[in-house]
PDB file of C-alpha atoms and ligand atoms in Angstrom:
ATOM      1  CA  MET A 120      14.427  -0.320  13.095  1.00 77.00           C
ATOM      2  CA  THR A 121      15.318   3.350  13.543  1.00 92.00           C
ATOM      3  CA  ILE A 122      13.208   5.863  11.694  1.00 96.00           C
ATOM      4  CA  ARG A 123      14.296   9.493  11.800  1.00 97.00           C
ATOM      5  CA  TYR A 124      12.014  12.413  10.988  1.00 98.00           C
ATOM      6  CA  VAL A 125      13.778  14.734   8.548  1.00 98.00           C
ATOM      7  CA  ALA A 126      11.540  17.561   7.259  1.00 98.00           C
ATOM      8  CA  SER A 127       8.024  18.654   6.200  1.00 98.00           C
ATOM      9  CA  SER A 128       6.727  20.800   3.365  1.00 98.00           C
ATOM     10  CA  ARG A 129       3.572  21.659   1.442  1.00 98.00           C
ATOM     11  CA  LEU A 130       2.597  19.269  -1.364  1.00 98.00           C
ATOM     12  CA  PRO A 131      -0.098  20.633  -3.687  1.00 98.00           C
ATOM     13  CA  THR A 132      -1.885  17.859  -5.621  1.00 98.00           C
ATOM     14  CA  PRO A 133      -4.957  17.766  -7.881  1.00 97.00           C
ATOM     15  CA  TRP A 134      -7.020  16.776  -4.814  1.00 97.00           C
ATOM     16  CA  ALA A 135      -5.723  18.960  -1.984  1.00 98.00           C
ATOM     17  CA  VAL A 136      -2.690  20.761  -0.630  1.00 98.00           C
ATOM     18  CA  PHE A 137      -1.207  18.109   1.648  1.00 98.00           C
ATOM     19  CA  THR A 138       1.616  18.415   4.144  1.00 98.00           C
ATOM     20  CA  MET A 139       4.451  16.043   3.227  1.00 98.00           C
ATOM     21  CA  HIS A 140       6.582  14.596   6.025  1.00 98.00           C
ATOM     22  CA  GLY A 141       9.869  12.864   5.145  1.00 98.00           C
ATOM     23  CA  PHE A 142      11.441  10.083   7.208  1.00 98.00           C
ATOM     24  CA  ALA A 143      14.729   8.181   6.866  1.00 98.00           C
ATOM     25  CA  GLU A 144      15.123   4.498   7.712  1.00 96.00           C
ATOM     26  CA  GLU A 145      18.612   4.493   9.173  1.00 93.00           C
ATOM     27  CA  GLN A 146      19.629   0.840   8.599  1.00 91.00           C
ATOM     28  CA  THR A 147      18.593   0.651   4.949  1.00 91.00           C
ATOM     29  CA  GLY A 148      18.731   4.301   3.847  1.00 93.00           C
ATOM     30  CA  LYS A 149      15.153   4.011   2.575  1.00 96.00           C
ATOM     31  CA  GLU A 150      13.192   7.250   2.427  1.00 98.00           C
ATOM     32  CA  HIS A 151       9.523   7.159   3.464  1.00 98.00           C
ATOM     33  CA  VAL A 152       6.856   9.826   3.071  1.00 98.00           C
ATOM     34  CA  VAL A 153       3.601  10.592   4.861  1.00 98.00           C
ATOM     35  CA  LEU A 154       1.052  12.995   3.376  1.00 98.00           C
ATOM     36  CA  THR A 155      -1.334  14.515   5.901  1.00 98.00           C
ATOM     37  CA  LEU A 156      -4.321  16.783   5.650  1.00 98.00           C
ATOM     38  CA  GLY A 157      -5.937  18.585   8.581  1.00 98.00           C
ATOM     39  CA  ALA A 158      -5.487  18.031  12.301  1.00 98.00           C
ATOM     40  CA  VAL A 159      -4.464  14.353  12.370  1.00 98.00           C
ATOM     41  CA  GLY A 160      -2.907  14.464  15.847  1.00 97.00           C
ATOM     42  CA  ASP A 161      -6.052  15.403  17.779  1.00 97.00           C
ATOM     43  CA  GLY A 162      -6.799  11.871  19.048  1.00 95.00           C
ATOM     44  CA  GLU A 163      -9.836  11.191  16.827  1.00 97.00           C
ATOM     45  CA  PRO A 164      -9.567   8.244  14.381  1.00 98.00           C
ATOM     46  CA  VAL A 165      -7.821   9.296  11.179  1.00 98.00           C
ATOM     47  CA  LEU A 166      -8.870   8.210   7.675  1.00 98.00           C
ATOM     48  CA  GLY A 167      -5.647   6.524   6.623  1.00 98.00           C
ATOM     49  CA  ARG A 168      -3.910   4.548   3.910  1.00 98.00           C
ATOM     50  CA  ILE A 169      -0.734   2.517   4.265  1.00 98.00           C
ATOM     51  CA  HIS A 170       0.372   2.373   0.653  1.00 98.00           C
ATOM     52  CA  SER A 171       3.197   0.036  -0.330  1.00 98.00           C
ATOM     53  CA  GLU A 172       5.419   1.437  -3.064  1.00 98.00           C
ATOM     54  CA  CYS A 173       4.634   0.152  -6.547  1.00 98.00           C
ATOM     55  CA  LEU A 174       6.712   2.094  -9.070  1.00 98.00           C
ATOM     56  CA  THR A 175       4.998   0.376 -11.986  1.00 98.00           C
ATOM     57  CA  GLY A 176       1.468   1.072 -10.788  1.00 97.00           C
ATOM     58  CA  ASP A 177       1.961   4.362  -8.928  1.00 98.00           C
ATOM     59  CA  ALA A 178       4.208   6.113 -11.468  1.00 98.00           C
ATOM     60  CA  LEU A 179       4.239   4.153 -14.742  1.00 98.00           C
ATOM     61  CA  PHE A 180       0.488   3.620 -15.208  1.00 96.00           C
ATOM     62  CA  SER A 181       0.697  -0.204 -15.038  1.00 96.00           C
ATOM     63  CA  LEU A 182      -2.576  -2.057 -15.353  1.00 95.00           C
ATOM     64  CA  ARG A 183      -1.060  -5.287 -13.937  1.00 95.00           C
ATOM     65  CA  CYS A 184      -2.194  -4.278 -10.460  1.00 94.00           C
ATOM     66  CA  ASP A 185      -4.583  -1.863  -8.727  1.00 94.00           C
ATOM     67  CA  CYS A 186      -1.983   0.215  -6.859  1.00 96.00           C
ATOM     68  CA  GLY A 187      -2.091   3.447  -8.856  1.00 97.00           C
ATOM     69  CA  PHE A 188      -5.861   3.527  -8.752  1.00 97.00           C
ATOM     70  CA  GLN A 189      -5.868   2.887  -5.007  1.00 97.00           C
ATOM     71  CA  LEU A 190      -3.321   5.657  -4.457  1.00 98.00           C
ATOM     72  CA  GLU A 191      -5.476   8.165  -6.315  1.00 98.00           C
ATOM     73  CA  ALA A 192      -8.693   7.016  -4.648  1.00 98.00           C
ATOM     74  CA  ALA A 193      -7.122   7.241  -1.195  1.00 98.00           C
ATOM     75  CA  LEU A 194      -5.841  10.786  -1.751  1.00 98.00           C
ATOM     76  CA  GLN A 195      -9.239  11.780  -3.122  1.00 98.00           C
ATOM     77  CA  ALA A 196     -11.068  10.265  -0.132  1.00 98.00           C
ATOM     78  CA  ILE A 197      -8.776  12.089   2.308  1.00 98.00           C
ATOM     79  CA  ALA A 198      -9.313  15.339   0.404  1.00 98.00           C
ATOM     80  CA  GLU A 199     -13.106  14.876   0.517  1.00 98.00           C
ATOM     81  CA  GLU A 200     -12.930  14.237   4.257  1.00 98.00           C
ATOM     82  CA  GLY A 201     -10.620  17.242   4.725  1.00 98.00           C
ATOM     83  CA  ARG A 202      -8.502  15.187   7.141  1.00 98.00           C
ATOM     84  CA  GLY A 203      -6.372  12.078   6.866  1.00 98.00           C
ATOM     85  CA  ALA A 204      -2.970  10.521   6.339  1.00 98.00           C
ATOM     86  CA  LEU A 205      -1.342   8.497   3.567  1.00 98.00           C
ATOM     87  CA  LEU A 206       1.833   6.612   4.462  1.00 98.00           C
ATOM     88  CA  TYR A 207       3.839   5.944   1.321  1.00 98.00           C
ATOM     89  CA  VAL A 208       6.017   3.071   2.453  1.00 98.00           C
ATOM     90  CA  ARG A 209       8.999   1.973   0.385  1.00 97.00           C
ATOM     91  CA  GLN A 210       8.218  -1.747   0.356  1.00 96.00           C
ATOM     92  CA  GLU A 211       8.303  -2.212  -3.402  1.00 98.00           C
ATOM     93  CA  GLY A 212       7.121  -5.587  -4.645  1.00 97.00           C
ATOM     94  CA  ARG A 213       5.691  -6.588  -1.247  1.00 96.00           C
ATOM     95  CA  GLY A 214       9.184  -6.173   0.131  1.00 96.00           C
ATOM     96  CA  ILE A 215      11.272  -7.987  -2.539  1.00 97.00           C
ATOM     97  CA  GLY A 216      12.274  -4.853  -4.457  1.00 97.00           C
ATOM     98  CA  LEU A 217      11.634  -3.607  -7.975  1.00 98.00           C
ATOM     99  CA  LEU A 218      14.054  -5.836  -9.856  1.00 98.00           C
ATOM    100  CA  ASN A 219      12.826  -8.994  -8.144  1.00 98.00           C
ATOM    101  CA  LYS A 220       9.265  -7.861  -8.899  1.00 97.00           C
ATOM    102  CA  ILE A 221      10.227  -7.676 -12.580  1.00 98.00           C
ATOM    103  CA  ARG A 222      11.631 -11.209 -12.254  1.00 98.00           C
ATOM    104  CA  ALA A 223       8.322 -12.258 -10.677  1.00 97.00           C
ATOM    105  CA  TYR A 224       6.355 -10.555 -13.466  1.00 97.00           C
ATOM    106  CA  ASN A 225       8.477 -12.488 -15.990  1.00 98.00           C
ATOM    107  CA  LEU A 226       7.450 -15.769 -14.333  1.00 97.00           C
ATOM    108  CA  GLN A 227       3.837 -14.551 -14.328  1.00 96.00           C
ATOM    109  CA  ASP A 228       4.111 -13.846 -18.059  1.00 96.00           C
ATOM    110  CA  GLN A 229       4.891 -17.564 -18.349  1.00 96.00           C
ATOM    111  CA  GLY A 230       1.853 -18.633 -16.341  1.00 94.00           C
ATOM    112  CA  ALA A 231       2.745 -18.455 -12.637  1.00 95.00           C
ATOM    113  CA  ASP A 232       0.460 -16.527 -10.316  1.00 93.00           C
ATOM    114  CA  THR A 233       1.744 -13.731  -8.039  1.00 93.00           C
ATOM    115  CA  VAL A 234       2.314 -16.095  -5.081  1.00 94.00           C
ATOM    116  CA  GLU A 235       3.912 -18.930  -7.090  1.00 95.00           C
ATOM    117  CA  ALA A 236       6.252 -16.458  -8.787  1.00 96.00           C
ATOM    118  CA  ASN A 237       7.552 -15.166  -5.437  1.00 96.00           C
ATOM    119  CA  GLU A 238       7.991 -18.707  -4.157  1.00 96.00           C
ATOM    120  CA  ARG A 239       9.919 -19.806  -7.249  1.00 97.00           C
ATOM    121  CA  LEU A 240      12.305 -16.906  -6.638  1.00 97.00           C
ATOM    122  CA  GLY A 241      12.826 -18.075  -3.047  1.00 97.00           C
ATOM    123  CA  PHE A 242      10.712 -15.419  -1.361  1.00 97.00           C
ATOM    124  CA  ALA A 243       7.648 -15.640   0.852  1.00 95.00           C
ATOM    125  CA  ALA A 244       4.428 -14.410  -0.765  1.00 94.00           C
ATOM    126  CA  ASP A 245       4.537 -11.212   1.285  1.00 93.00           C
ATOM    127  CA  MET A 246       7.783  -9.953   2.894  1.00 95.00           C
ATOM    128  CA  ARG A 247       6.432  -6.616   4.188  1.00 95.00           C
ATOM    129  CA  ASP A 248       7.206  -5.421   7.712  1.00 94.00           C
ATOM    130  CA  TYR A 249       4.652  -2.869   8.837  1.00 96.00           C
ATOM    131  CA  SER A 250       6.557  -1.987  12.034  1.00 96.00           C
ATOM    132  CA  ILE A 251       8.248   0.843  10.129  1.00 96.00           C
ATOM    133  CA  CYS A 252       4.886   2.653  10.146  1.00 98.00           C
ATOM    134  CA  ILE A 253       4.827   2.944  13.921  1.00 97.00           C
ATOM    135  CA  PRO A 254       7.495   5.653  14.475  1.00 98.00           C
ATOM    136  CA  MET A 255       5.935   7.693  11.654  1.00 98.00           C
ATOM    137  CA  LEU A 256       2.461   7.448  13.224  1.00 98.00           C
ATOM    138  CA  GLU A 257       3.932   8.257  16.653  1.00 98.00           C
ATOM    139  CA  HIS A 258       5.650  11.334  15.240  1.00 98.00           C
ATOM    140  CA  LEU A 259       2.267  12.534  13.920  1.00 98.00           C
ATOM    141  CA  ASN A 260       0.473  11.528  17.162  1.00 98.00           C
ATOM    142  CA  ILE A 261      -1.861   9.155  15.250  1.00 98.00           C
ATOM    143  CA  LYS A 262      -3.104   6.313  17.468  1.00 98.00           C
ATOM    144  CA  SER A 263      -6.318   5.300  15.720  1.00 98.00           C
ATOM    145  CA  LEU A 264      -7.047   4.755  12.020  1.00 98.00           C
ATOM    146  CA  ARG A 265      -9.999   4.233   9.748  1.00 98.00           C
ATOM    147  CA  LEU A 266      -7.797   2.177   7.466  1.00 98.00           C
ATOM    148  CA  MET A 267      -8.452   2.074   3.724  1.00 98.00           C
ATOM    149  CA  THR A 268      -7.441  -1.456   2.679  1.00 97.00           C
ATOM    150  CA  ASN A 269      -8.734  -4.791   1.432  1.00 95.00           C
ATOM    151  CA  ASN A 270      -5.912  -6.657   3.187  1.00 94.00           C
ATOM    152  CA  PRO A 271      -6.885  -8.242   6.521  1.00 94.00           C
ATOM    153  CA  ARG A 272      -3.202  -8.937   7.323  1.00 94.00           C
ATOM    154  CA  LYS A 273      -2.460  -5.226   7.194  1.00 96.00           C
ATOM    155  CA  VAL A 274      -5.266  -4.625   9.715  1.00 97.00           C
ATOM    156  CA  LYS A 275      -3.996  -7.400  12.037  1.00 97.00           C
ATOM    157  CA  ALA A 276      -0.379  -6.257  11.788  1.00 97.00           C
ATOM    158  CA  MET A 277      -1.235  -2.686  12.769  1.00 98.00           C
ATOM    159  CA  GLN A 278      -3.432  -3.870  15.643  1.00 98.00           C
ATOM    160  CA  GLY A 279      -0.540  -6.045  16.787  1.00 98.00           C
ATOM    161  CA  PHE A 280       1.618  -2.921  17.042  1.00 97.00           C
ATOM    162  CA  GLY A 281      -0.984  -1.204  19.248  1.00 97.00           C
ATOM    163  CA  ILE A 282      -2.673   0.962  16.601  1.00 98.00           C
ATOM    164  CA  ASN A 283      -6.445   1.058  17.027  1.00 98.00           C
ATOM    165  CA  ILE A 284      -8.233   0.231  13.756  1.00 98.00           C
ATOM    166  CA  ALA A 285     -11.555   1.979  14.339  1.00 98.00           C
ATOM    167  CA  GLU A 286     -12.824   0.809  10.949  1.00 97.00           C
ATOM    168  CA  ARG A 287     -11.643  -0.969   7.794  1.00 97.00           C
ATOM    169  CA  VAL A 288     -12.677   1.058   4.779  1.00 97.00           C
ATOM    170  CA  PRO A 289     -12.723  -1.010   1.527  1.00 95.00           C
ATOM    171  CA  LEU A 290     -10.641   0.436  -1.322  1.00 95.00           C
ATOM    172  CA  GLN A 291     -11.800  -1.409  -4.400  1.00 91.00           C
ATOM    173  CA  VAL A 292     -10.884   0.424  -7.597  1.00 91.00           C
ATOM    174  CA  GLY A 293      -9.054  -0.112 -10.858  1.00 87.00           C
ATOM    175  CA  ARG A 294     -10.122  -3.625 -11.797  1.00 87.00           C
ATOM    176  CA  ASN A 295      -9.418  -4.327 -15.474  1.00 89.00           C
ATOM    177  CA  VAL A 296      -8.784  -7.206 -17.875  1.00 92.00           C
ATOM    178  CA  HIS A 297      -5.035  -7.163 -17.124  1.00 90.00           C
ATOM    179  CA  ASN A 298      -5.297  -7.431 -13.347  1.00 90.00           C
ATOM    180  CA  ALA A 299      -8.428  -9.582 -12.902  1.00 89.00           C
ATOM    181  CA  HIS A 300      -6.377 -12.763 -12.402  1.00 86.00           C
ATOM    182  CA  TYR A 301      -3.991 -10.974 -10.030  1.00 85.00           C
ATOM    183  CA  LEU A 302      -6.884  -9.694  -7.926  1.00 87.00           C
ATOM    184  CA  ALA A 303      -8.507 -13.127  -7.892  1.00 88.00           C
ATOM    185  CA  THR A 304      -5.223 -14.644  -6.627  1.00 89.00           C
ATOM    186  CA  LYS A 305      -5.002 -11.965  -3.925  1.00 83.00           C
ATOM    187  CA  ALA A 306      -8.506 -12.873  -2.784  1.00 86.00           C
ATOM    188  CA  GLY A 307      -7.895 -16.632  -3.012  1.00 86.00           C
ATOM    189  CA  LYS A 308      -4.341 -16.979  -1.675  1.00 85.00           C
ATOM    190  CA  LEU A 309      -3.574 -13.788   0.243  1.00 86.00           C
ATOM    191  CA  GLY A 310      -6.981 -13.320   1.858  1.00 84.00           C
ATOM    192  CA  HIS A 311      -7.847  -9.900   0.438  1.00 87.00           C
ATOM    193  CA  MET A 312     -11.474  -8.972   0.957  1.00 86.00           C
ATOM    194  CA  PHE A 313     -13.356  -7.816  -2.106  1.00 83.00           C
ATOM    195  CA  GLU A 314     -16.997  -6.881  -1.670  1.00 73.00           C
ATOM    196  CA  VAL A 315     -17.764  -7.135  -5.393  1.00 62.00           C
ATOM    197  CA  PRO A 316     -17.231 -10.801  -6.383  1.00 56.00           C
ATOM    198  CA  LEU A 317     -14.283 -11.317  -8.712  1.00 51.00           C
ATOM    199  CA  GLN A 318     -14.653 -13.466 -11.794  1.00 47.00           C
ATOM    200  CA  HIS A 319     -11.912 -15.931 -12.590  1.00 45.00           C
ATOM    201  CA  HIS A 320     -10.005 -14.723 -15.599  1.00 42.00           C
ATOM    202  CA  GLN A 321      -9.401 -17.470 -18.172  1.00 43.00           C
ATOM    203  CA  ASP A 322      -6.381 -17.258 -20.426  1.00 41.00           C
TER     204      ASP A 322
HETATM  205  N1  GTP B 821       6.195  -9.551  -5.441  1.00 82.90           N
HETATM  206  C1  GTP B 821       5.175  -8.987  -6.081  1.00 82.90           C
HETATM  207  N2  GTP B 821       4.744  -7.796  -5.635  1.00 82.90           N
HETATM  208  C2  GTP B 821       3.700  -7.240  -6.259  1.00 82.90           C
HETATM  209  C3  GTP B 821       3.064  -7.843  -7.361  1.00 82.90           C
HETATM  210  N3  GTP B 821       2.066  -7.026  -7.769  1.00 82.90           N
HETATM  211  C4  GTP B 821       2.083  -5.972  -6.933  1.00 82.90           C
HETATM  212  N4  GTP B 821       3.067  -6.081  -6.028  1.00 82.90           N
HETATM  213  C5  GTP B 821       3.411  -5.199  -4.923  1.00 82.90           C
HETATM  214  O1  GTP B 821       2.421  -5.353  -3.944  1.00 82.90           O
HETATM  215  C6  GTP B 821       2.344  -4.188  -3.149  1.00 82.90           C
HETATM  216  C7  GTP B 821       0.886  -3.826  -3.006  1.00 82.90           C
HETATM  217  O2  GTP B 821       0.275  -4.871  -2.350  1.00 82.90           O
HETATM  218  P1  GTP B 821      -1.107  -5.465  -2.751  1.00 82.90           P
HETATM  219  O3  GTP B 821      -1.043  -6.937  -2.427  1.00 82.90           O
HETATM  220  O4  GTP B 821      -1.497  -5.052  -4.153  1.00 82.90           O
HETATM  221  O5  GTP B 821      -2.144  -4.755  -1.821  1.00 82.90           O
HETATM  222  P2  GTP B 821      -2.070  -4.615  -0.245  1.00 82.90           P
HETATM  223  O6  GTP B 821      -1.223  -3.433   0.079  1.00 82.90           O
HETATM  224  O7  GTP B 821      -1.693  -5.925   0.391  1.00 82.90           O
HETATM  225  O8  GTP B 821      -3.593  -4.403   0.103  1.00 82.90           O
HETATM  226  P3  GTP B 821      -4.461  -3.110  -0.080  1.00 82.90           P
HETATM  227  O9  GTP B 821      -4.245  -2.298   1.166  1.00 82.90           O
HETATM  228  O10 GTP B 821      -5.840  -3.610  -0.195  1.00 82.90           O
HETATM  229  O11 GTP B 821      -3.958  -2.412  -1.304  1.00 82.90           O
HETATM  230  C8  GTP B 821       3.197  -3.159  -3.827  1.00 82.90           C
HETATM  231  O12 GTP B 821       4.425  -3.052  -3.112  1.00 82.90           O
HETATM  232  C9  GTP B 821       3.433  -3.743  -5.211  1.00 82.90           C
HETATM  233  O13 GTP B 821       4.682  -3.359  -5.764  1.00 82.90           O
HETATM  234  C10 GTP B 821       3.547  -9.095  -7.816  1.00 82.90           C
HETATM  235  O14 GTP B 821       3.024  -9.704  -8.737  1.00 82.90           O
HETATM  236  N5  GTP B 821       4.604  -9.621  -7.137  1.00 82.90           N
HETATM  237 ZN1   ZN B 822       1.051  -2.367  -8.031  1.00 82.90          ZN
END
């Protein structure tokens, strides 16, 4: 996996003026972005978010998942801290891509859960490869994270690549009637940790 740093610029947002760093994944042509705030390369643990692309949640206001809410909450938390990094990783649909995610949503509309839908399409439940984060973190001299996530596999994967996870910071926002079943499946089948107990959604 070759990741090439391309360029940086200012990115003003409602929460803070971030610095945006663009990276190219040579083999696939995918374009990844990291937003940073403050001195992230000073060796101290960095408040961080590894956010997997979700076009529907991040850009189209979907209530099927919690992604858009997590994205906003993470940027807000970094702004409040005055220092941090958000990796926006182009792993749409847990790595299966947008169109396959729409296929999976179609199966979910007919009763499958998020894991069953992936399996029926011939995919593993989660196809993400977090190794692409490493060259981006190295470029920014980030070795230690206070990682905002509910996903224990994300924590383990990053530790496996030699990144110190100084703390896991829960990021529990955006629960609603449309995503309650999805979140319950994530907790039950994918091992996500939710501090507030999730009710099982009946429909
Ligand atoms: N295949 C598939 N992908 C989905 C589905 N819903 C959301 N996604 C994708 O899942 C990714 C986000 O992963 P999540 O499982 O919501 O959360 P996470 O990143 O594992 O954990 P957190 O760090 O706690 O957010 C994004 O790439 C979404 O596009 C779905 O039903 N099927
Ligand atoms: Zn989503």
